[in-house]
XYZ file of C-alpha atoms in Angstrom:
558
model
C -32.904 169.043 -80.255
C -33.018 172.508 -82.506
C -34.979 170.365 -85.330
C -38.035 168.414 -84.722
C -40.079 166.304 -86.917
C -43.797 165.746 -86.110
C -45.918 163.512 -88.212
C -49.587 163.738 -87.420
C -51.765 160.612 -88.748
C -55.340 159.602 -88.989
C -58.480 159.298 -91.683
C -59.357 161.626 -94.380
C -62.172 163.785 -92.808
C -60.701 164.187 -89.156
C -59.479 167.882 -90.213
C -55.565 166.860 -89.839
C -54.968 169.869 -92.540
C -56.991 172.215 -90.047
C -54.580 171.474 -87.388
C -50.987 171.505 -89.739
C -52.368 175.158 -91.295
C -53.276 176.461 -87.882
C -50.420 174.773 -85.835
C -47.676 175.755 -88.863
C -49.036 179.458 -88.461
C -48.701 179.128 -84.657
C -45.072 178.162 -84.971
C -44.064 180.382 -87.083
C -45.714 183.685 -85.791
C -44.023 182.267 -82.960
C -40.695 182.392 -84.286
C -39.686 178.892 -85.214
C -38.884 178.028 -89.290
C -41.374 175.183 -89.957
C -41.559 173.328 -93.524
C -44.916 171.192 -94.034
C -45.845 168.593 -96.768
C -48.464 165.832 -96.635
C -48.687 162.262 -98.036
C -52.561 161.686 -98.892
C -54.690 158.821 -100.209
C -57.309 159.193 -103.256
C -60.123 159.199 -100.507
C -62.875 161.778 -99.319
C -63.170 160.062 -96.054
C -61.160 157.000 -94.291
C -57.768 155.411 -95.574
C -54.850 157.256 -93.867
C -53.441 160.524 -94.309
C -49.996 161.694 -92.572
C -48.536 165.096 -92.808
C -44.924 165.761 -91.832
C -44.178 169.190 -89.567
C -40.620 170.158 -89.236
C -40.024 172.857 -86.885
C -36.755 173.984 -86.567
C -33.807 176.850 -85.343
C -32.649 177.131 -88.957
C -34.431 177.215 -92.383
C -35.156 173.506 -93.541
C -37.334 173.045 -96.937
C -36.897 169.069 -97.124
C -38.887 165.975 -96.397
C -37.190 164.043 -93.080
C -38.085 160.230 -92.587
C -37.516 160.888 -89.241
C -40.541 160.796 -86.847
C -39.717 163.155 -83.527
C -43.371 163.515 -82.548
C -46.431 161.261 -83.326
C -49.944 162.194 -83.003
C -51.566 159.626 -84.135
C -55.812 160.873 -84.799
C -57.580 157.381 -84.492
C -57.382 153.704 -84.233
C -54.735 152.499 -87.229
C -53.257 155.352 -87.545
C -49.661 154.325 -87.183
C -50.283 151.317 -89.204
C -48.542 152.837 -92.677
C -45.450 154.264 -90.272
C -44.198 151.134 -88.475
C -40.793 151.566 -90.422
C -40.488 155.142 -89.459
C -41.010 154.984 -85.790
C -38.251 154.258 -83.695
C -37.389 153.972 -79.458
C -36.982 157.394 -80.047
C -39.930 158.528 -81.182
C -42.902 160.200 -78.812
C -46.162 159.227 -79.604
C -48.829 161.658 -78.368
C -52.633 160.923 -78.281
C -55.943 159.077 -76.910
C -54.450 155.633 -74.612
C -56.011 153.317 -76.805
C -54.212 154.529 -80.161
C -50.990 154.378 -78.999
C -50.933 151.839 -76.154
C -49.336 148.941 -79.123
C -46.618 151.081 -79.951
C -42.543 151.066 -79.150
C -41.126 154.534 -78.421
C -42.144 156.918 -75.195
C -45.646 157.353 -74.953
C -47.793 160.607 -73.343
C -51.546 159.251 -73.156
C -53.564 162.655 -73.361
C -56.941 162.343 -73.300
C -57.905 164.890 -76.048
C -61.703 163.555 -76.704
C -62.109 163.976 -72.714
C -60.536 167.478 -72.592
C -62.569 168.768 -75.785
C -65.571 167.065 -73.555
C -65.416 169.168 -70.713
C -64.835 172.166 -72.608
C -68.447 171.600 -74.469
C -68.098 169.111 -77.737
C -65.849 166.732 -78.269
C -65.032 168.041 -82.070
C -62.888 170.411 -79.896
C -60.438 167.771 -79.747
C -57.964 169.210 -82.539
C -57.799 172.270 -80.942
C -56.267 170.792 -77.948
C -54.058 168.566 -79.768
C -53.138 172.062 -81.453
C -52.644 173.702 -77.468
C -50.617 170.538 -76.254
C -48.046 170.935 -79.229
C -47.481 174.377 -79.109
C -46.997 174.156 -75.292
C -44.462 170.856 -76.033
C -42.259 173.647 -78.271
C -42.578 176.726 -76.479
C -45.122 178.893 -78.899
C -46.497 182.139 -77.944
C -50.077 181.957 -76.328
C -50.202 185.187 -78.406
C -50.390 183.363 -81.635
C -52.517 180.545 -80.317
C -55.468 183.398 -79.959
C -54.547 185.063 -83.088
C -54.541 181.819 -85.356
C -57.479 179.947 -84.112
C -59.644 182.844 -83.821
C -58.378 183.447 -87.863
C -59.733 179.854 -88.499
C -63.144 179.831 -86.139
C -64.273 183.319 -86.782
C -66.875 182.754 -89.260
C -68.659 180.309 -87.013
C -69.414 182.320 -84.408
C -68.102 184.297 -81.284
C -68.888 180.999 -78.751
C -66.774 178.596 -81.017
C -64.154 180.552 -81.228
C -64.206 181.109 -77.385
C -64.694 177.235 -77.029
C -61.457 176.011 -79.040
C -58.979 179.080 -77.585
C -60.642 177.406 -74.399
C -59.607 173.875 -75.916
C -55.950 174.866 -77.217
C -55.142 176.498 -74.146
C -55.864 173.442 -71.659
C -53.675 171.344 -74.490
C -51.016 174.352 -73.946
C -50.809 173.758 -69.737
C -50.526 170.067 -70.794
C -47.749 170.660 -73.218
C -45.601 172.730 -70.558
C -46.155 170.514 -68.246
C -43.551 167.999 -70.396
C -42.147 170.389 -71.905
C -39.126 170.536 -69.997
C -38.954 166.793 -69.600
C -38.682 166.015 -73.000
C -35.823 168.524 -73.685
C -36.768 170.496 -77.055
C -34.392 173.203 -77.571
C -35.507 174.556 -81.210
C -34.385 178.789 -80.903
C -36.846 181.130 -81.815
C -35.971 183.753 -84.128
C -38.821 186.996 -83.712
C -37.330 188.204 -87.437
C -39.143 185.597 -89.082
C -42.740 186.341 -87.763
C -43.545 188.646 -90.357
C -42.548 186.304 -93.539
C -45.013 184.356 -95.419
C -45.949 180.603 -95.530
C -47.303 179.241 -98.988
C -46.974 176.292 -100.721
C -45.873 175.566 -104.081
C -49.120 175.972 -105.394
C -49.490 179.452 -103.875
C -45.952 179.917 -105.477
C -46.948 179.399 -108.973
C -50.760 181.340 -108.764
C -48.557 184.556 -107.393
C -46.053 184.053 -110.010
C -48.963 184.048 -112.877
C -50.243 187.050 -111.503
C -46.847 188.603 -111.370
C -46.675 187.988 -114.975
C -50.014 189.387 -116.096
C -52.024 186.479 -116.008
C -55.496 187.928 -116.708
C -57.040 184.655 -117.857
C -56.805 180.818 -116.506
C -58.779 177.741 -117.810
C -58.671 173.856 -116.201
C -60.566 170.795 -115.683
C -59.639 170.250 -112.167
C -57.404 167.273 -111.213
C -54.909 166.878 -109.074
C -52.808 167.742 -107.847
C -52.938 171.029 -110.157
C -56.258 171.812 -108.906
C -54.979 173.917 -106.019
C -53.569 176.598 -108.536
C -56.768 177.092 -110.025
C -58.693 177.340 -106.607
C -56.081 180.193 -105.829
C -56.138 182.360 -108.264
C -60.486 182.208 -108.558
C -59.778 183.257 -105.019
C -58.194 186.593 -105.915
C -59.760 186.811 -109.213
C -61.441 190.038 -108.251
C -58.464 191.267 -106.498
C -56.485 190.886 -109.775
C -58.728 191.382 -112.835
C -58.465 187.436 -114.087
C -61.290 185.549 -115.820
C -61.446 181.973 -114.436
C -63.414 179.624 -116.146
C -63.693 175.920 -114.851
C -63.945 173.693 -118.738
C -65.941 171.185 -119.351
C -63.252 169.164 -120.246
C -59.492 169.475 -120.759
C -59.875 170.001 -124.489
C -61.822 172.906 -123.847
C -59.611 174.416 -121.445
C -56.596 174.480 -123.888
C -58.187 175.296 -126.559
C -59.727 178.780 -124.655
C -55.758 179.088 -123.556
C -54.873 179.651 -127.208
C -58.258 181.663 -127.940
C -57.202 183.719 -125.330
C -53.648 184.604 -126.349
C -55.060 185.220 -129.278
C -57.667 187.880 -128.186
C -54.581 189.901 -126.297
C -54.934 187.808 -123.052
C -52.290 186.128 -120.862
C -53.603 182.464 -120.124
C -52.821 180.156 -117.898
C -54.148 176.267 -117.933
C -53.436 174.292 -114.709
C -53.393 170.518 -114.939
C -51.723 167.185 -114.581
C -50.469 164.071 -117.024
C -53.882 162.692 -117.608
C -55.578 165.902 -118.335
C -52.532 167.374 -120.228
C -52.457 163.999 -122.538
C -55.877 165.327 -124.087
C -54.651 168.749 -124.497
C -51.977 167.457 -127.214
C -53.863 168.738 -130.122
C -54.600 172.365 -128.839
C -50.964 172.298 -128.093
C -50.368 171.609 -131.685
C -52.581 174.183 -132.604
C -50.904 176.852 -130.699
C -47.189 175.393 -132.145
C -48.897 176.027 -135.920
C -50.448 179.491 -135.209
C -47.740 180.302 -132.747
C -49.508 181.241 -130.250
C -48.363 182.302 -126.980
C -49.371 179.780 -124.266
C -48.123 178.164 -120.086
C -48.857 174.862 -119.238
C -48.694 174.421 -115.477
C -47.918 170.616 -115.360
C -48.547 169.571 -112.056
C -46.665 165.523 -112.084
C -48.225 162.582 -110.497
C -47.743 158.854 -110.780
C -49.037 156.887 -114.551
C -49.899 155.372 -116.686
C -53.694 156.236 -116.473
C -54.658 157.254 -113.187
C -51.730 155.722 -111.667
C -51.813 157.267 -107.955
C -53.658 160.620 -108.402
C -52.472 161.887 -105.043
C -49.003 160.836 -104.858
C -45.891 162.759 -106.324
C -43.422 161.771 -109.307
C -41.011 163.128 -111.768
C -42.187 161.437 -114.680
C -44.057 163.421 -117.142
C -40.695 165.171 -119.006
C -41.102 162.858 -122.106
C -44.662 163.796 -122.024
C -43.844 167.534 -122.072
C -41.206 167.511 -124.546
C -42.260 165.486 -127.158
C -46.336 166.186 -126.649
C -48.304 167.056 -130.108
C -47.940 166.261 -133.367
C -45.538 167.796 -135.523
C -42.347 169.717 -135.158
C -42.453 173.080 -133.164
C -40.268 174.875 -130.471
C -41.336 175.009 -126.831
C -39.614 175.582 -123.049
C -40.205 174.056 -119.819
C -39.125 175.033 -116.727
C -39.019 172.838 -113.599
C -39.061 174.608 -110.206
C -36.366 173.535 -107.527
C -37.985 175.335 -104.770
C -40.945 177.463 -103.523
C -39.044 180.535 -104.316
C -38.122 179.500 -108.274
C -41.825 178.462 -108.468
C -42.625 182.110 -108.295
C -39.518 183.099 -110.397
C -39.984 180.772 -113.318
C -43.490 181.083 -113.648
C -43.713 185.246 -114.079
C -40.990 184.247 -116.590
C -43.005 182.097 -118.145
C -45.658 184.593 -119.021
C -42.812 187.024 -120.832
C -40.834 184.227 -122.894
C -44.258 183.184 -124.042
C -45.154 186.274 -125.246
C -41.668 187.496 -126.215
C -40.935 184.212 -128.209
C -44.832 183.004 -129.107
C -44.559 179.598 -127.972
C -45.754 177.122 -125.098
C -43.604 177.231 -122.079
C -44.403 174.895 -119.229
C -44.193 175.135 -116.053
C -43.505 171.314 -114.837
C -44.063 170.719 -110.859
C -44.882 167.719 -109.014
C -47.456 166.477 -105.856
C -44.622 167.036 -103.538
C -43.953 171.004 -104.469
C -47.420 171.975 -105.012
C -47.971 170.611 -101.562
C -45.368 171.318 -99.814
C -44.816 174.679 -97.735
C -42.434 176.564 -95.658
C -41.784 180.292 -94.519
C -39.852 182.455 -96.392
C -38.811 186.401 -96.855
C -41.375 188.302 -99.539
C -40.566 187.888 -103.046
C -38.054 190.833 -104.501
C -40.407 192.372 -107.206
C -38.187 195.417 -108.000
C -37.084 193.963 -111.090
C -40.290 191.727 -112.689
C -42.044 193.475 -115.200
C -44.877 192.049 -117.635
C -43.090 192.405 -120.815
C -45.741 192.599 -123.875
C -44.586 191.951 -127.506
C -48.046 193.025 -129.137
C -47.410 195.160 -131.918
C -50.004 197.792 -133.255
C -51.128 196.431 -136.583
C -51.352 198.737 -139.764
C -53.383 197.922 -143.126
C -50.280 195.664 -144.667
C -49.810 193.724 -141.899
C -48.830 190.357 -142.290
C -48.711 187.911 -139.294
C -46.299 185.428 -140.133
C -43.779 187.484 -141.507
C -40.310 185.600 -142.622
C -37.778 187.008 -139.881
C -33.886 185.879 -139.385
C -34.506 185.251 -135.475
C -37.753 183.164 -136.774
C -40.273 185.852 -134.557
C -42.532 187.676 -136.419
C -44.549 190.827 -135.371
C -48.146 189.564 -133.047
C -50.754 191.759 -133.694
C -54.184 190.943 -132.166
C -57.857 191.832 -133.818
C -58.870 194.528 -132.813
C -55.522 196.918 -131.758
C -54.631 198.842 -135.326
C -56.147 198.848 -138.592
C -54.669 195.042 -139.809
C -56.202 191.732 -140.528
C -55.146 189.230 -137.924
C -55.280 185.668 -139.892
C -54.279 182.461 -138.136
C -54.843 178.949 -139.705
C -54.217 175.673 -138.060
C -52.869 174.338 -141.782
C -50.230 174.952 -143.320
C -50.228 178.798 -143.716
C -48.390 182.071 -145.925
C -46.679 184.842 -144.395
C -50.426 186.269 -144.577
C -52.216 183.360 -142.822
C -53.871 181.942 -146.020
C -54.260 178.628 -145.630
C -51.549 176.789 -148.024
C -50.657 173.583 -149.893
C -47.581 174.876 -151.607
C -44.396 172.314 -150.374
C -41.542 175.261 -151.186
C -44.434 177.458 -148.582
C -44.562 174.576 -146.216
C -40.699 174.258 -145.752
C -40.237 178.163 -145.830
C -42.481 178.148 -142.797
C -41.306 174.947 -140.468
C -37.877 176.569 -141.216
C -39.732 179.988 -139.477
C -41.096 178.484 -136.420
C -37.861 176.059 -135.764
C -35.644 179.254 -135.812
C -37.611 180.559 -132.911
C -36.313 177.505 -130.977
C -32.570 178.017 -131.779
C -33.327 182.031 -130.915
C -34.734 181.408 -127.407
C -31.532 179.531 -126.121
C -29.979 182.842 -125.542
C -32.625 183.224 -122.841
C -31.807 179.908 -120.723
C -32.110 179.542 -117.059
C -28.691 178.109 -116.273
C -27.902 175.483 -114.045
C -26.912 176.189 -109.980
C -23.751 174.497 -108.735
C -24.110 173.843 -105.328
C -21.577 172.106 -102.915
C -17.880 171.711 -102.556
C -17.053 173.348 -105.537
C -13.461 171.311 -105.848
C -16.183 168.446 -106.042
C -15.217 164.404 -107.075
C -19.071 163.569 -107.314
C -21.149 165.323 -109.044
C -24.957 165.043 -108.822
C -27.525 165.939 -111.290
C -30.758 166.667 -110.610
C -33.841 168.745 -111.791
C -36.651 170.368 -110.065
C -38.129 169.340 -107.050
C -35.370 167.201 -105.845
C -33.349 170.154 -105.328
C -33.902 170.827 -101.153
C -33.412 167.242 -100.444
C -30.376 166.739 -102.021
C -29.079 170.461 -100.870
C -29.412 169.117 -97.141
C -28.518 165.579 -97.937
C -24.914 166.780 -99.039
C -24.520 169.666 -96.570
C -21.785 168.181 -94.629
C -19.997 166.027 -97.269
C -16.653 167.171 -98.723
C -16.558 166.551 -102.736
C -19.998 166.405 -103.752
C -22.258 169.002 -105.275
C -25.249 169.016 -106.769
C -26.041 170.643 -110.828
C -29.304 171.101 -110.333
C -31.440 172.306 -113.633
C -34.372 174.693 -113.446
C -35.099 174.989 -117.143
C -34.639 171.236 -118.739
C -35.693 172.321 -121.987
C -34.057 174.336 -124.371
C -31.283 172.211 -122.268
C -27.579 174.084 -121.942
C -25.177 171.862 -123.502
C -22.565 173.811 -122.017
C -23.737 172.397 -118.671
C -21.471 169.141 -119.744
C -18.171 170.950 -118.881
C -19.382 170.389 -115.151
C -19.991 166.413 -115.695
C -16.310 166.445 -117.445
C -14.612 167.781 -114.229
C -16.186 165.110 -112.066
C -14.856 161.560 -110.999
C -18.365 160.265 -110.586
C -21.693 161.744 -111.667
C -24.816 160.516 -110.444
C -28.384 161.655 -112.261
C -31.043 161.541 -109.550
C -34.446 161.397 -110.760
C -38.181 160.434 -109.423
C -38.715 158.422 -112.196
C -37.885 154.612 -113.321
C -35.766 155.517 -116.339
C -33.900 158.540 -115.800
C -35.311 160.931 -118.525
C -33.651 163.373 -117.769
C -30.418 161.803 -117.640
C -31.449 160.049 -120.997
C -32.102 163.718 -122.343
C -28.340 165.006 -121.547
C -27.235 162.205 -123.229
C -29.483 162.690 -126.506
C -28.665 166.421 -126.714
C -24.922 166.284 -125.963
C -23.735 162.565 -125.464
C -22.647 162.472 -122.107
C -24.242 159.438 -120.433
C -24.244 159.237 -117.166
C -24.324 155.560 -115.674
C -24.881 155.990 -111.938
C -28.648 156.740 -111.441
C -30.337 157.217 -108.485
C -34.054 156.912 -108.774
C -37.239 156.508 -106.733
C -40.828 155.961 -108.634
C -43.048 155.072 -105.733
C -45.126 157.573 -105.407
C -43.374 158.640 -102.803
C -40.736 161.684 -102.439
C -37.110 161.381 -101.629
C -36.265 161.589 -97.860
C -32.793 163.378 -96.899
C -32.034 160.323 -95.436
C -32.404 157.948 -98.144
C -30.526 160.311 -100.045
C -27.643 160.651 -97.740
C -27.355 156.240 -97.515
C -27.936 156.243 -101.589
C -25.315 158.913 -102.381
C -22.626 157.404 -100.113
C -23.345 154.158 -101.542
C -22.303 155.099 -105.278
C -19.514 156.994 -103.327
C-alpha cells in the first residue's frame, strides 16, 4: 500500500494535535508526502476529536474516508467512526479501547510502556514511536522532532519521551513487515515546508506588506491572527486583539487611511457586525482585506466545523452600492498567492477584497516546495499630495489619486456622507449621482485584473464540473482516472468572468459542486450570465467532501 490513511481519535485535552504536528514532521523529514486535517468539536475538554493523516509515495492534498490505521486515545473513541471502519482497517491502542471493534487489532499497551519509562503522560510519545516504526521513519527525525517539541521543559523530559517513542519504534518494526506498508520515501522532499492554510494566508499578508492586523478572535479565523502576532516583531506589524468586531473593522479602515496595509481576520458571525465599517470603507474608498474564514450558520451554527456558505454574505454585505473582490483559495499554495494579491488590488483599486476560506483549508496541511517570490512585489498607489489636492477626483477608470495626511502638503478629507470631489460633505442629488457613477466605474475597471478560472481534466471533456475554492483537491483526485470529466474550478468568484460560460457551452453535462444547501455559486453564474446549471452536487453538514463521496456522486449524475 504506497498511500495510507491514519485517523487518530480521542477527547479534547489528550494532546492528539501534539502527536499529528510531531508525527506529520516525523514523516515528512523522513521522506514520505503526508497531508493532515482535523474534524473537532466546540469543546475545551471531552467530546471527540479525530484527525486524518495521509502518508503517502506521491503528493495527496485531499480528505480520504478511508480509515488504514486507527489509534483510537480512550474509551469511545471510535464511537463517531463506526461507518468508516471496515475488515480492513487496523486498529492500534490500549486492549480495552479496541477489544469491541471489527477489523485487525494490535493491543499495545501504551499507558504501561510510558509507565516503565517514568509517567504515564509519556504515552503519546510512544504511540508517536510505534507509528513511525509501522511506516519505516528515520530514528533521525524521531530525535530531532520530539526534542523540537519537549525542549522547553527540560533536558530529563525530553530524554524521557525519545526514551518513550523509541520503545513504540521497536514495537512498530516488529509488525512492520507483517502488515505490508510499502509507501516510497522520497529524501527530496525533506527540506520543503508543512503549513496549513492558515499559515498560507498570514505569509501571504506579509508578502503583501501587511504592517497592521485587527480581529475579535473566532474561529476558525483565529489561527491567522495567532500567526502573524507570532512574527509580529520579525515583520514590523501592529496586532491589536478588538474589543469587538466593530472595532476591529473600523481600525482596518483607520488604518488604510493612515498609510497602513490592514488585515482583519474573522468568520460569518463576526464579519455580519462588520457590515457598516465595510460600508464606510465602500463610501470613503478605502483600501481594505477581509480574511473570511467560513463555518456552518445561521448564528453560531457549528463554530468548529467547515462550510461554503458565506458567498451571499460577502457579496452583497453593507448597505449601499459599491465595488468589491473576493477571492476563494483552491489550495494551500493559492492561499498564499491570492492573499499578497489581495493587499495590491486593494490598494491599486481602493476597495475591499476578501479573502474567503473555510474550516477545512485553514486547517488543513500538507508539504510543499517554498513559495516562488521572484515576482511578488508590494505595489503602493499612494500619491504625494500637493496644496490643490483633491481626493475624490472624477477619473474615466473611476480611481482617483490616494493621498494620506501627512505625506505632501494636501488636505486629506474623507466623509462617510455623501461627499465632493474635495470630501465636503454633500446633499446635492446631480453630486450624489456624479459620485456613485465614480466608485461603480472602479468595479467595471478592476475586471481587467481577474483571476481566471483553471481547467483541469480531460480536456475533450463531456462533464464538466464547477467548483470554487476549497473543493478544488478533492475533486482534482476524485476525477484523476476518469476519461471526460474536468473540473472549472474558480479562484476569484467575484468580479466573476463571464467568459468562463464558453466552457459550460462545450459540455454535455455540467455539474456545480458546492458545500452549501443552495448552490450560490451556481445561482451567481446564472445571475451574471444566465447559464443555469441544473445538476448540483452539494454537501452542508459541517462536514468536508471525501474523494470518495465525490467519486460515487459524480458517476451518479454521469
Amino acid at each position: 500500500m504506497k498511500d495510507v490513511s491514519i485517523v487518530l481519535s480521542g477527547e479534547a485535552g489528550q494532546g492528539i494535535q501534539t502527536v499529528e504536528h510531531v508525527l506529520t514532521r516525523i514523516l515528512k523529514n523522513s521522506g514520505f508526502h503526508v497531508f493532515a486535517t482535523k474534524e473537532y468539536m466546540s469543546r475545551v475538554r471531552g467530546g471527540n476529536n479525530t484527525t486524518e493523516i495521509r502518508v503517502s509515495s506521491e503528493r495527496v492534498r485531499a480528505f480520504v474516508d478511508r480509515i488504514d490505521i486507527l489509534v483510537p486515545l480512550g474509551k469511545g473513541a471510535t464511537e463517531r467512526l463506526k461507518n468508516r471502519i471496515t475488515e480492513k482497517t487496523l486498529i492500534v491502542g490500549e486492549e480495552e479501547f479496541i477489544k469491541e471493534e471489527k477489523g485487525e487489532k494490535i493491543a499495545v499497551p501504551f499507558l504501561e510502556i510510558a509507565k516503565q519509562i517514568g509517567n504515564r503522560i509519556y504515552a503519546n510519545s510512544v504511540a508517536i514511536g510505534f507509528l513511525s516504526g509501522l511506516l519505516g521513519a528515520e530514528k533521525s527525525a524521531i530525535e530531532e522532532q520530539i526534542t523540537a517539541q519537549f525542549r522547553e521543559k527540560g533536558e530529563e523530559v525530553v530524554k524521557d519521551n525519545i526514551r518513550a517513542a523509541m520503545e513504540g519504534y521497536r514495537r512498530g518494526q516488529e509488525f512492520s513487515e507483517k502488515i505490508g506498508f510499502d509507501v516510497e520515501k522520497d529524501p527530496s522532499i525533506k527540506d520543503e515546508v508543512l503549513l496549513n492554510g492558515a499559515e498560507a494566508v498570514g505569509l501571504g499578508a506579509i508578502a503583501g506588506g501587511c504592517n497592521f492586523v485587527s480581529s475579535y478572535p473566532m474561529s476558525p479565523s483565529t489561527s491567522v491572527l495567532v500567526f502573524l502576532a507570532q512574527y509580529k516583531n520579525d515583520f514590523g506589524i501592529v496586532v491589536e486583539q478588538a474589543e469587538d468586531e466593530i472595532a476591529a473593522m473600523n481600525m482596518i479602515v483607520g488604518a488604510w487611511y493612515a498609510g497602513a496595509r490592514g488585515l482583519v481576520t474573522t468568520s460569518g458571525g463576526g464579519f455580519a457586525l462588520m457590515e457598516e465599517a465595510l460600508s464606510l470603507a465602500g463610501m470613503v474608498e478605502s483600501p481594505a482585506v477581509i480574511h473570511l474564514a467560513q463555518r456552518p450558520g445561521p448564528a453560531t451554527g457549528l463554530p468548529t466545523r467547515t462550510e461554503q456558505a458565506d458567498l451571499n454574505l460577502a457579496l452583497y454585505a453593507g448597505h449601499g452600492e459599491f465595488p468589491r473582490v473576493i477571492y476563494a483559495p483552491g489550495n494551500i499554495e493559492e492561499a498564499f498567492y491570492l492573499t499578497q494579491r489581495a493587499f495590491n488590488v486593494a490598494d491599486r483599486y481602493q476597495v475591499p477584497v476578501f479573502i474567503l476560506t473555510d474550516q477545512y483549508l485553514v486547517d488543513s496541511f500538507y508539504n510543499l516546495p517554498g513559495f516562488d517570490l521572484k515576482e511578488l512585489k508590494v505595489e503602493k498607489h499612494i500619491v504625494r499630495t500637493t496644496r490643490d489636492y483633491v481626493r475624490y477626483a472624477i477619473t474615466e477608470d473611476g480611481i482617483s489619486p490616494r493621498g494620506v495626511p501627512g505625506y505632501g502638503e494636501g488636505l486629506v478629507r474623507v466623509d462617510s456622507d455623501e461627499h465632493d470631489e474635495f470630501g465636503h460633505i454633500t446633499e446635492d442629488f446631480d453630486t450624489r449621482v456624479r459620485m456613485v457613477d465614480k466608485r461603480l466605474r472602479k468595479g467595471k475597471t478592476l475586471k481587467k485584473d481577474i483571476v481566471k478560472p483553471k481547467l483541469i481534466g480531460d480536456e475533450n471533456y463531456r462533464v464538466l464540473l464547477v467548483a470554487w475554492g476549497s473543493t478544488l483537491e478533492p475533486i482534482r483526485e476524485a476525477i484523476k482516472d476518469m476519461n471526460g470529466v474536468a473540473l472549472l474550478h474558480f479562484s476569484q468568484v467575484w468580479p466573476l468572468d463571464e467568459s468562463a460560460v464558453e466552457y459550460m457551452e462545450r459540455a454535455e453535462k455540467v455539474v456545480a459542486i458546492e458545500g452549501n444547501a443552495t448552490g450560490q455559486f451556481a445561482n451567481l453564474i446564472r445571475q451574471v450570465t444566465g447559464y443555469h446549471i441544473k445538476d448540483r452536487i452539494l454537501k452542508y453538514s459541517g462536514l468536508q467532501f471525501t474523494v470518495e463521496e465525490l467519486k460515487k456522486k459524480i458517476l451518479e449524475v454521469m
